[in-house]
Amino acid sequence: MSAPAITVFALTGMGEVQPGDDLVALILDTGVELAHGDILVVTSKIVSKAEGRYVQAADREEAITAETVRLVASRTADGHTMRIVENRLGMVAAAAGVDASNTPDGWVLLLPEDPDRSARTLAAGLRAATGAEVGVILSDTLGRPWREGQTDVAIGGGGVRMIADLRGTTDQAGKVLSVTTPCLADELAAASDLVKGKASGNPVAVVRGRPDLVGPLTLPGASSIVRPSERDLFWLGTAEALDQGYRDGYAAALAAVHAHEPHEHEQKDAT
Amino acid sequence: MSAPAITVFALTGMGEVQPGDDLVALILDTGVELAHGDILVVTSKIVSKAEGRYVQAADREEAITAETVRLVASRTADGHTMRIVENRLGMVAAAAGVDASNTPDGWVLLLPEDPDRSARTLAAGLRAATGAEVGVILSDTLGRPWREGQTDVAIGGGGVRMIADLRGTTDQAGKVLSVTTPCLADELAAASDLVKGKASGNPVAVVRGRPDLVGPLTLPGASSIVRPSERDLFWLGTAEALDQGYRDGYAAALAAVHAHEPHEHEQKDAT
């Protein structure tokens, strides 16, 4: 049996993406020969650029607010407040995913309007142009609790299985793998970051060797990776939750005291 | 310029690891030819097995408690309480990282006693045996807030750069990448999971193509990825923080009322 293996390579020479650009053409113009089952991991930033999702940098905080559904946590340092929020896509991300790096001076970039739709459109275009059944993941770089540094994760998916549901399958010892659901899409995004790099300007990588993960464009997108806040144990930052609990507890104690003590105002009113 | 590329392949035919086994020999017995700059990503479970870190399954909850420094969050469902804790390594992990899958019936596995030391020892052994400067990462599978599914991350490192510090470097537009510190070790672990699989019994993968990430065994290990809880915005689960805040607020309100109202007991004592 040959060893399971993948290769991951970056596409070079794509140049700067402009609003209105056709990403299918830009990708194929690099000369890449796509094969059945290839998965293209595309930095979401270039999709945002092609979609013209620019906002003037002076309005950055306003843009973050507009993309925010709910504040999860914030930290103020050096006079600047960093907000971790749940954005309109349900993703929890610093600055709502609004991006100020690798953008022209004076401008910031919003995430693609609908990353899953963008990924499916791109996958459909590449399939039509090449005849190869390929998948597309849009990636973004996110920090995470408890661990230093950032990793690339999937924020859009077209024609790629996002999560492998191994529940019910058995391990080598014959025991059921009860809770194992590897997020393959995030692992594909992470693998691709190892060849794309942040500063190198190679925004597209191809993962070759897992054609079993590629399927119809009707597969769930990366929105299926987002856990709804009501099912999350960390839906609010610790400091924010301590504050909210304190206020609620303080008010509840005053209400309880008030309900049990002789009420001065009522007594006065009664005289 | 050739495109940046990596290959990731699993080692096959390793067989079941027993307490006391020499992992250097088991890895080289697969016939793998290691090259300068190869990074071996080793499922921490087989290191635990070689180190004989077995505990009887009946003592699982006790084992989790023993590995726990601090409870971060918990959830009870179907009569079973799942604990997310900070363990003695500083890692925040469900069940403290105590593992019941792929273990013999009746036994669970603790994490390696010192995963960074184990990784360095393994890297040193492989370097001595092959003459190739290779690096070693020990991986584990962790869930995470806000996103469904699990990904493999690095919990031990020997001779591999864990985090790329890009702060101060510039992006394509010449702007400083102020907060970008990709956690390459976690991305290497994630990439390897794509070829190792959970049920396939291939616990070691090799990442080839990033020799720049391999260096002296004195490089910081994966403990450098662990963010101390006092610098984390999510050091306590939301429900736990709301509860703690509520109790503190309730007590504070009663103390405030007590301090300002005529004190019945004191008045009685004075008569």
CSV table of C-alpha atoms in Angstrom, one decimal, chain B residues 112-236:
chain,number,residue,atom,x,y,z
B,112,PRO,CA,3.3,12.5,27.8
B,113,GLU,CA,4.7,13.7,31.0
B,114,ASP,CA,6.7,16.5,29.3
B,115,PRO,CA,5.8,16.7,25.6
B,116,ASP,CA,8.5,19.2,24.7
B,117,ARG,CA,11.2,17.0,26.3
B,118,SER,CA,9.8,13.9,24.5
B,119,ALA,CA,9.8,15.7,21.2
B,120,ARG,CA,13.4,16.9,21.7
B,121,THR,CA,14.6,13.5,22.8
B,122,LEU,CA,13.0,11.9,19.7
B,123,ALA,CA,14.4,14.6,17.4
B,124,ALA,CA,17.9,14.1,19.0
B,125,GLY,CA,17.6,10.3,18.5
B,126,LEU,CA,16.5,10.6,14.8
B,127,ARG,CA,19.3,13.1,14.1
B,128,ALA,CA,21.9,10.8,15.7
B,129,ALA,CA,20.6,7.8,13.8
B,130,THR,CA,20.2,9.4,10.4
B,131,GLY,CA,22.6,12.4,10.3
B,132,ALA,CA,19.7,14.4,9.0
B,133,GLU,CA,18.7,17.6,10.9
B,134,VAL,CA,15.0,16.8,11.4
B,135,GLY,CA,12.4,18.4,13.7
B,136,VAL,CA,9.7,16.7,15.7
B,137,ILE,CA,6.2,17.9,16.7
B,138,LEU,CA,3.9,16.0,19.0
B,139,SER,CA,0.3,16.5,18.0
B,140,ASP,CA,-3.0,16.2,19.8
B,141,THR,CA,-6.6,16.7,18.6
B,142,LEU,CA,-8.4,19.6,20.3
B,143,GLY,CA,-11.8,21.2,20.0
B,144,ARG,CA,-12.0,25.0,20.1
B,145,PRO,CA,-14.5,27.8,20.9
B,146,TRP,CA,-16.8,29.2,18.2
B,147,ARG,CA,-16.0,26.6,15.6
B,148,GLU,CA,-17.3,23.1,15.1
B,149,GLY,CA,-15.0,20.1,14.8
B,150,GLN,CA,-11.5,19.5,16.0
B,151,THR,CA,-8.1,20.2,14.6
B,152,ASP,CA,-4.7,18.7,15.3
B,153,VAL,CA,-2.4,21.1,17.1
B,154,ALA,CA,1.2,21.0,18.5
B,155,ILE,CA,1.6,20.1,22.1
B,156,GLY,CA,5.3,19.3,21.9
B,157,GLY,CA,8.1,20.5,19.8
B,158,GLY,CA,11.8,19.7,19.3
B,159,GLY,CA,14.0,21.5,16.9
B,160,VAL,CA,11.1,23.3,15.1
B,161,ARG,CA,10.2,26.9,15.0
B,162,MET,CA,6.8,27.1,16.6
B,163,ILE,CA,5.6,30.6,15.9
B,164,ALA,CA,6.8,32.8,13.0
B,165,ASP,CA,7.2,36.3,14.3
B,166,LEU,CA,6.4,38.6,11.3
B,167,ARG,CA,5.9,41.7,13.5
B,168,GLY,CA,8.0,44.4,12.0
B,169,THR,CA,8.2,42.9,8.5
B,170,THR,CA,6.3,44.5,5.7
B,171,ASP,CA,3.5,43.2,3.5
B,172,GLN,CA,3.3,43.5,-0.3
B,173,ALA,CA,2.0,47.1,0.1
B,174,GLY,CA,4.9,48.0,2.3
B,175,LYS,CA,2.9,48.2,5.5
B,176,VAL,CA,4.1,46.7,8.7
B,177,LEU,CA,2.4,43.4,9.6
B,178,SER,CA,1.9,44.5,13.1
B,179,VAL,CA,0.2,41.6,14.8
B,180,THR,CA,0.9,38.7,12.5
B,181,THR,CA,2.5,35.7,14.3
B,182,PRO,CA,1.4,32.6,12.5
B,183,CYS,CA,1.5,29.5,14.6
B,184,LEU,CA,3.3,27.3,12.2
B,185,ALA,CA,3.5,24.4,14.6
B,186,ASP,CA,-0.2,24.1,14.8
B,187,GLU,CA,-0.5,24.5,11.0
B,188,LEU,CA,2.1,21.6,10.6
B,189,ALA,CA,0.1,19.5,12.9
B,190,ALA,CA,-3.1,20.3,11.0
B,191,ALA,CA,-1.5,19.5,7.7
B,192,SER,CA,-0.4,16.1,9.0
B,193,ASP,CA,-3.9,15.2,10.1
B,194,LEU,CA,-4.9,15.3,6.5
B,195,VAL,CA,-2.7,12.2,5.8
B,196,LYS,CA,-2.7,10.5,9.2
B,197,GLY,CA,-6.5,10.2,9.7
B,198,LYS,CA,-8.0,9.3,13.0
B,199,ALA,CA,-9.0,5.7,12.3
B,200,SER,CA,-6.2,4.7,9.9
B,201,GLY,CA,-3.6,3.9,12.5
B,202,ASN,CA,-0.8,5.9,10.8
B,203,PRO,CA,0.4,8.0,13.8
B,204,VAL,CA,3.4,9.6,12.2
B,205,ALA,CA,3.6,12.0,9.2
B,206,VAL,CA,6.5,13.8,7.6
B,207,VAL,CA,6.2,17.3,6.3
B,208,ARG,CA,8.9,18.0,3.7
B,209,GLY,CA,9.6,21.4,2.2
B,210,ARG,CA,10.1,23.8,5.1
B,211,PRO,CA,13.6,23.1,6.2
B,212,ASP,CA,13.8,26.8,7.2
B,213,LEU,CA,11.6,25.9,10.2
B,214,VAL,CA,14.0,23.3,11.5
B,215,GLY,CA,16.8,24.4,13.8
B,216,PRO,CA,18.6,23.7,17.0
B,217,LEU,CA,17.0,21.6,19.8
B,218,THR,CA,17.3,24.6,22.0
B,219,LEU,CA,14.4,26.3,20.1
B,220,PRO,CA,11.4,26.9,22.3
B,221,GLY,CA,8.9,24.0,22.4
B,222,ALA,CA,5.2,23.9,22.2
B,223,SER,CA,4.8,25.3,25.7
B,224,SER,CA,5.6,28.6,24.1
B,225,ILE,CA,2.3,28.4,22.3
B,226,VAL,CA,0.3,28.2,25.5
B,227,ARG,CA,-1.0,31.6,26.4
B,228,PRO,CA,-1.0,32.2,30.2
B,229,SER,CA,-4.6,32.5,31.5
B,230,GLU,CA,-3.9,36.0,32.9
B,231,ARG,CA,-3.4,37.2,29.4
B,232,ASP,CA,-6.4,35.5,27.9
B,233,LEU,CA,-9.8,37.1,27.3
B,234,PHE,CA,-11.5,33.7,27.7
B,235,TRP,CA,-9.8,32.3,30.8
B,236,LEU,CA,-13.2,31.2,32.3
